[in-house]
Coordinates of C-alpha atoms and ligand atoms in Angstrom, one line a residue:
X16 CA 156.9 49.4 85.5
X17 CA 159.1 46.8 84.6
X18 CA 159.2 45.3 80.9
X19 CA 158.3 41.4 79.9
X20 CA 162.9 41.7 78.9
X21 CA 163.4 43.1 82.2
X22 CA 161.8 40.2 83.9
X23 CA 163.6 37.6 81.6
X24 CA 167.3 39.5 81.9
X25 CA 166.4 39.1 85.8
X26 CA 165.2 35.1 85.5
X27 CA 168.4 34.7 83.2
X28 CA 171.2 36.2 85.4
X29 CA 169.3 33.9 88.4
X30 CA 170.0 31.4 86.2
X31 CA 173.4 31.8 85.6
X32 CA 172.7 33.2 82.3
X33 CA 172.4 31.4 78.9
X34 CA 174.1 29.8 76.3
X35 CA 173.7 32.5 73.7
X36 CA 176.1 35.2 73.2
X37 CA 175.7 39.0 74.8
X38 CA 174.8 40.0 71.4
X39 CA 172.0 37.2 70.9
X40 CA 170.4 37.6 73.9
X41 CA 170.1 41.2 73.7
X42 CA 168.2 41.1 70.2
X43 CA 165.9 38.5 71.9
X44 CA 165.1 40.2 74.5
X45 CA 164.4 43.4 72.0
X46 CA 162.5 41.3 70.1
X47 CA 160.4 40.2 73.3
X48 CA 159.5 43.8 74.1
X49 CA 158.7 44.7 70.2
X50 CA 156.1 42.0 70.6
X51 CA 154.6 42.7 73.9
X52 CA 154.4 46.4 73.2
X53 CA 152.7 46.0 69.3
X54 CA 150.2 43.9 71.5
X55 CA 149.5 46.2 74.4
X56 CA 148.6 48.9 71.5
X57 CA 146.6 46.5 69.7
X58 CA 144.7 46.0 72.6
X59 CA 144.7 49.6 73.3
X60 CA 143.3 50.7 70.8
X61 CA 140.3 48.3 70.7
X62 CA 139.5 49.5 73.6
X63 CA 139.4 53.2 72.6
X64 CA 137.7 51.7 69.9
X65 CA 134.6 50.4 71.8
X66 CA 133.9 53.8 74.0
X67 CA 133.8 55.6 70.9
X68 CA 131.1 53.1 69.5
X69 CA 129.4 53.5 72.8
X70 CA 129.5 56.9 72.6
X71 CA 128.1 57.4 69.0
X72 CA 124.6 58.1 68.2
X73 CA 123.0 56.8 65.3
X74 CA 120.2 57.5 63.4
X75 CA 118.0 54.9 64.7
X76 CA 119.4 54.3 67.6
X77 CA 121.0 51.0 66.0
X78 CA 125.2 50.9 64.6
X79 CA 124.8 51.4 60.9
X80 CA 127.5 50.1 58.5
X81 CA 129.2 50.8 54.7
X82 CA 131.7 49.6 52.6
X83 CA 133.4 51.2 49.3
X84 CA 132.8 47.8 47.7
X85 CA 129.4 48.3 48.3
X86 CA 128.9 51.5 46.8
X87 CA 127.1 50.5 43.2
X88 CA 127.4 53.5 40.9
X89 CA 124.2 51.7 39.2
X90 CA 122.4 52.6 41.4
X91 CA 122.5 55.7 39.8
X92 CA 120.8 56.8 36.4
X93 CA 124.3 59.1 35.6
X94 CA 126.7 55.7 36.3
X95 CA 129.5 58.4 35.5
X96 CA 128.8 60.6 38.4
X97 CA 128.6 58.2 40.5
X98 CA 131.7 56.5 39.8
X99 CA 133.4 59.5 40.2
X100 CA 131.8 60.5 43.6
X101 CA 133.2 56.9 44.8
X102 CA 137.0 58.0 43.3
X103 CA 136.2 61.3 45.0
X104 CA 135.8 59.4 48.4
X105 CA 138.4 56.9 48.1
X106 CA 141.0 59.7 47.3
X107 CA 140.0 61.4 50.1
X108 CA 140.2 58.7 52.5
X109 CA 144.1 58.0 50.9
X110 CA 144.6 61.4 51.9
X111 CA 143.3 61.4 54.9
X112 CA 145.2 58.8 56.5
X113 CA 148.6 61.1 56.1
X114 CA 146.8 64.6 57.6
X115 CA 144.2 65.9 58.5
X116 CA 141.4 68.2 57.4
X117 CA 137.7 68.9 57.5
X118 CA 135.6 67.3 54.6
X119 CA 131.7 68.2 54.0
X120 CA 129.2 66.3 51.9
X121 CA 126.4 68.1 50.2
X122 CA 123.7 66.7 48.5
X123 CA 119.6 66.0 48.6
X124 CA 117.8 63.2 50.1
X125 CA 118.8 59.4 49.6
X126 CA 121.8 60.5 47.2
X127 CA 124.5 57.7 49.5
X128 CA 125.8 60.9 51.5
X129 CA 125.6 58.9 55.2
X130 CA 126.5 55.4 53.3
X131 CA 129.7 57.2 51.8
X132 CA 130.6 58.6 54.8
X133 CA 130.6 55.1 56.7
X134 CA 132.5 53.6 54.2
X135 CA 135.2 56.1 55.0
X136 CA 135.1 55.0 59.0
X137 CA 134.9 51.5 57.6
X138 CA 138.1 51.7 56.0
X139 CA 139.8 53.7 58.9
X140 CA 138.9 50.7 61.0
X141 CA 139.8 48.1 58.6
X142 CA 143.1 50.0 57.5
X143 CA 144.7 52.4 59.8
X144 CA 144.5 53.1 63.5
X145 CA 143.0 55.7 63.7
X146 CA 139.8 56.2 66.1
X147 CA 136.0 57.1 64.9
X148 CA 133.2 58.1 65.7
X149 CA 129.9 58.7 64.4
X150 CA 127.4 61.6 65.8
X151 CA 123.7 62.1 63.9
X152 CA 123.0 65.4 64.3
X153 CA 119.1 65.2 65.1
X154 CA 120.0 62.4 68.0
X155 CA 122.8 64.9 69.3
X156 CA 120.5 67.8 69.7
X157 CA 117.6 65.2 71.6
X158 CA 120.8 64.4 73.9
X159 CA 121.1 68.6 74.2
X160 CA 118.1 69.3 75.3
X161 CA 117.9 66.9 78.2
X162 CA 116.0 67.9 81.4
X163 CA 117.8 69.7 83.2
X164 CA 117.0 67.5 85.9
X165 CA 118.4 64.6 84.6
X166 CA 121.6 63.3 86.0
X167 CA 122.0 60.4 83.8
X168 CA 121.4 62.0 80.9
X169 CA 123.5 65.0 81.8
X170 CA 126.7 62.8 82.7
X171 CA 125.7 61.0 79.3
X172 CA 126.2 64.1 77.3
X173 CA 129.5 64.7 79.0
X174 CA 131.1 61.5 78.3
X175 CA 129.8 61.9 74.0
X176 CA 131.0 65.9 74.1
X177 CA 134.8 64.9 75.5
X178 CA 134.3 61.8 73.0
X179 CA 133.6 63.9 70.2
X180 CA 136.7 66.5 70.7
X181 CA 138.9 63.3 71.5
X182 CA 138.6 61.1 68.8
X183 CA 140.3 60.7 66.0
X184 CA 137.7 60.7 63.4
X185 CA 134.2 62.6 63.8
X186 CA 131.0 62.4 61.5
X187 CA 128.2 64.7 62.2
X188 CA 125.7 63.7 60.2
X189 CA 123.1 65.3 58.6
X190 CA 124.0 68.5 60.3
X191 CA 121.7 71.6 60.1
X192 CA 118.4 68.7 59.9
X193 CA 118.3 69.5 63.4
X194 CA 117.6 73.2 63.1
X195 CA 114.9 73.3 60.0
X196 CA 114.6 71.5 57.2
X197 CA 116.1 73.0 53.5
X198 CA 114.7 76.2 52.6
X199 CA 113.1 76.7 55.9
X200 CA 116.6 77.8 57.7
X201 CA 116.3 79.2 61.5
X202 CA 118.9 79.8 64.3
X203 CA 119.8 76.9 66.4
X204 CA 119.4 77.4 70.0
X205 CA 122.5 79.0 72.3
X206 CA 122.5 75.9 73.9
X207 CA 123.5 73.6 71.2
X208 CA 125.5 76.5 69.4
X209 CA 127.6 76.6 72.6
X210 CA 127.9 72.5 72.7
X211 CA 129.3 72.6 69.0
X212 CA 131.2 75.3 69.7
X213 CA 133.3 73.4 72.6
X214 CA 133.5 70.2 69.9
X215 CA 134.8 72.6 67.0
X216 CA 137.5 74.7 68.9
X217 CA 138.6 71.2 70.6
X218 CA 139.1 69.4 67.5
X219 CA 140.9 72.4 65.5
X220 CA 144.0 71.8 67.4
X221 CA 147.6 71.6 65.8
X222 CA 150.6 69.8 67.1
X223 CA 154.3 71.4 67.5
X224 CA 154.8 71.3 63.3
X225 CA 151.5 73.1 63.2
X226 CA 149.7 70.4 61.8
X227 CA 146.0 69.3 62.5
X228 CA 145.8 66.6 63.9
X229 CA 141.8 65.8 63.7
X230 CA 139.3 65.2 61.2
X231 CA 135.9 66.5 61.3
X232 CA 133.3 65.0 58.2
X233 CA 130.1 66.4 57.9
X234 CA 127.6 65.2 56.0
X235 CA 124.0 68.0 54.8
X236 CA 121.3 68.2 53.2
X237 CA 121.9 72.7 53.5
X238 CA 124.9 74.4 51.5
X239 CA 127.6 76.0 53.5
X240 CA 125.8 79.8 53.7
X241 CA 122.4 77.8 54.6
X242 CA 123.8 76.5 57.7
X243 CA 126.3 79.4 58.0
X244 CA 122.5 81.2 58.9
X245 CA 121.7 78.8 61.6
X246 CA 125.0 78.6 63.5
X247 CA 127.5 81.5 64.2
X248 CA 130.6 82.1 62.0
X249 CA 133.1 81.1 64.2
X250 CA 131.9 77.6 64.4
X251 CA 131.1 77.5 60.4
X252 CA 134.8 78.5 59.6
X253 CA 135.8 75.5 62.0
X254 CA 133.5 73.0 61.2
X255 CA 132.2 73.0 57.5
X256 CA 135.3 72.9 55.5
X257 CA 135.0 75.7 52.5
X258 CA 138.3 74.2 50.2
X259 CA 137.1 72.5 46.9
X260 CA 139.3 69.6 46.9
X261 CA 137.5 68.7 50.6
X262 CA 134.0 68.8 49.3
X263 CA 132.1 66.1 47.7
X264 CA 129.2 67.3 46.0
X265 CA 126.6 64.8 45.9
X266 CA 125.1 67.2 43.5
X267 CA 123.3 65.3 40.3
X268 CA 122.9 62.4 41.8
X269 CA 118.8 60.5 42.2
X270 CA 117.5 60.2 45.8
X271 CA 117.9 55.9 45.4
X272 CA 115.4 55.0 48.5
X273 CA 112.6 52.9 47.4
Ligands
ATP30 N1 125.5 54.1 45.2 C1 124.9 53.3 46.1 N2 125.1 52.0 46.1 C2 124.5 51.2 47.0 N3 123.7 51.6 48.0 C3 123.4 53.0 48.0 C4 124.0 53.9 47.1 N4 123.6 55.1 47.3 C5 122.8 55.0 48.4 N5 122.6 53.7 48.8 C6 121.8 53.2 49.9 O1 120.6 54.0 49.8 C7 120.1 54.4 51.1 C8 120.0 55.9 51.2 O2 121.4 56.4 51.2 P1 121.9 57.4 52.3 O3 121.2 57.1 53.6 O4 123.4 57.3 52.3 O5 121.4 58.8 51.7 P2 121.7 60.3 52.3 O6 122.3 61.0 51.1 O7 122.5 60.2 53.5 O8 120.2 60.8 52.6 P3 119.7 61.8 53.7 O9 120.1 63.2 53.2 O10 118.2 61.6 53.7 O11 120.3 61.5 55.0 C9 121.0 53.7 52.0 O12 120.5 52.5 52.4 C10 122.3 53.5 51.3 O13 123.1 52.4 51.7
MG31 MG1 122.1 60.7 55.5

């Protein structure tokens, strides 16, 4: 394909050329394709953008949102804890944007786990161009267990699964909700196993410097052994991250829903 300078050089020499010098025209021209490519990706990457929103499932159906700025550690009767859960976060998220790694969340009920975790995406949309995407747990498994008859639903799942080992940024949230609730722990099903399985191999990929290249946050309500008892080890070791500095503990904190 030719560039937007291609086309000019070509209308120039036509032309008879112009009254600037070799040198001149040449950073023009550079300067033409600079533009027109930091707008093509721009453009790109909105688009990526949007089938990653269409492919995320949320709680209740509707797009939730989060900001750091809205994160009041008043809310909170230990103001102390939660000001340092928020640092926690937003040093993560400054981390994140130069590698990557697995982060996991743990904490009770109505502690700010899910509203932490979408003001991290929040700020990888706002600041960096990186891709997310956000996956509740409880809607995925509903998607899992489609009929088997169901076409739609079946090419549905397809286009979230390749989504979800794609993007940039994952959240699975609430994960292990979908098996039992705390202190009632079971086995998921093969079926689901086998469709976290694909997601969690996918996204553990390195590049040539050996480097992840993906992030995977997930947010629970279960420790790391609970849910390490629902799903296999294999996909525990990829998915739920076990390294201190990678875990917020949302531990200490007052459930703050009226
Ligand atoms: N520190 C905070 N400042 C402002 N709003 C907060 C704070 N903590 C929680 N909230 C709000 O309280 C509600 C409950 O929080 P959230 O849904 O994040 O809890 P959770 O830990 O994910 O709970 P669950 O385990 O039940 O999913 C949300 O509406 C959230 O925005
Ligand atoms: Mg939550």
């Amino acid at each position: 394909m030719q560039s937007v300078s291609d086309v000019a050089k070509e209308w120039i020499k036509s032309k008879g050329g112009t009254l600037l010098s070799e040198e001149e025209l040449n950073k023009r021209l550079a300067e033409i394709d600079r533009q027109a490519s930091e707008k093509a990706a721009a453009d790109y990457l909105e688009l990526k953008r949007k089938v990653y929103q269409r492919d995320s499932l949320w709680p209740s159906g509707r797009k939730a949102a989060f900001s750091f700025e809205r994160w009041l550690p008043e809310r909170q009767p230990d103001v102390s804890l939660a000001t340092t859960i928020k640092k926690q976060s937003t040093d993560l998220f400054k981390r994140l944007r130069h590698e990557a790694f697995n982060v996991f969340l743990h904490g009770s009920a109505g502690v700010g786990k899910t509203a932490m975790t979408l003001a991290i995406l929040d700020a990888f949309e706002r600041f960096t161009n990186k891709t997310t995407m956000f996956v509740s747990a409880v809607a995925l498994r509903e998607a899992v267990m489609y009929d088997f008859n169901d076409n739609q639903a079946r090419a549905k799942l397809e286009r979230i699964q390749k989504s979800m080992l794609e993007v940039d940024v994952l959240v699975i949230d609430d994960f292990g909700s979908e098996v039992g609730m705390a202190g009632s722990v079971r086995q998921a099903t093969e079926r689901l196993q086998q469709f976290y399985m694909r997601v969690a191999d996918g996204r553990y990929e390195v590049d040539e410097n050996g480097r992840r290249t993906k992030c995977t946050i997930i947010t629970s309500n279960n420790t790391r052994s609970e849910l390490g008892a629902m799903y296999n080890d294999k996909l525990i070791s990829r998915l739920v991250t076990k390294k201190p500095d990678n875990v917020i503990l949302f531990v200490g904190l007052e459930d703050v829903r009226d």
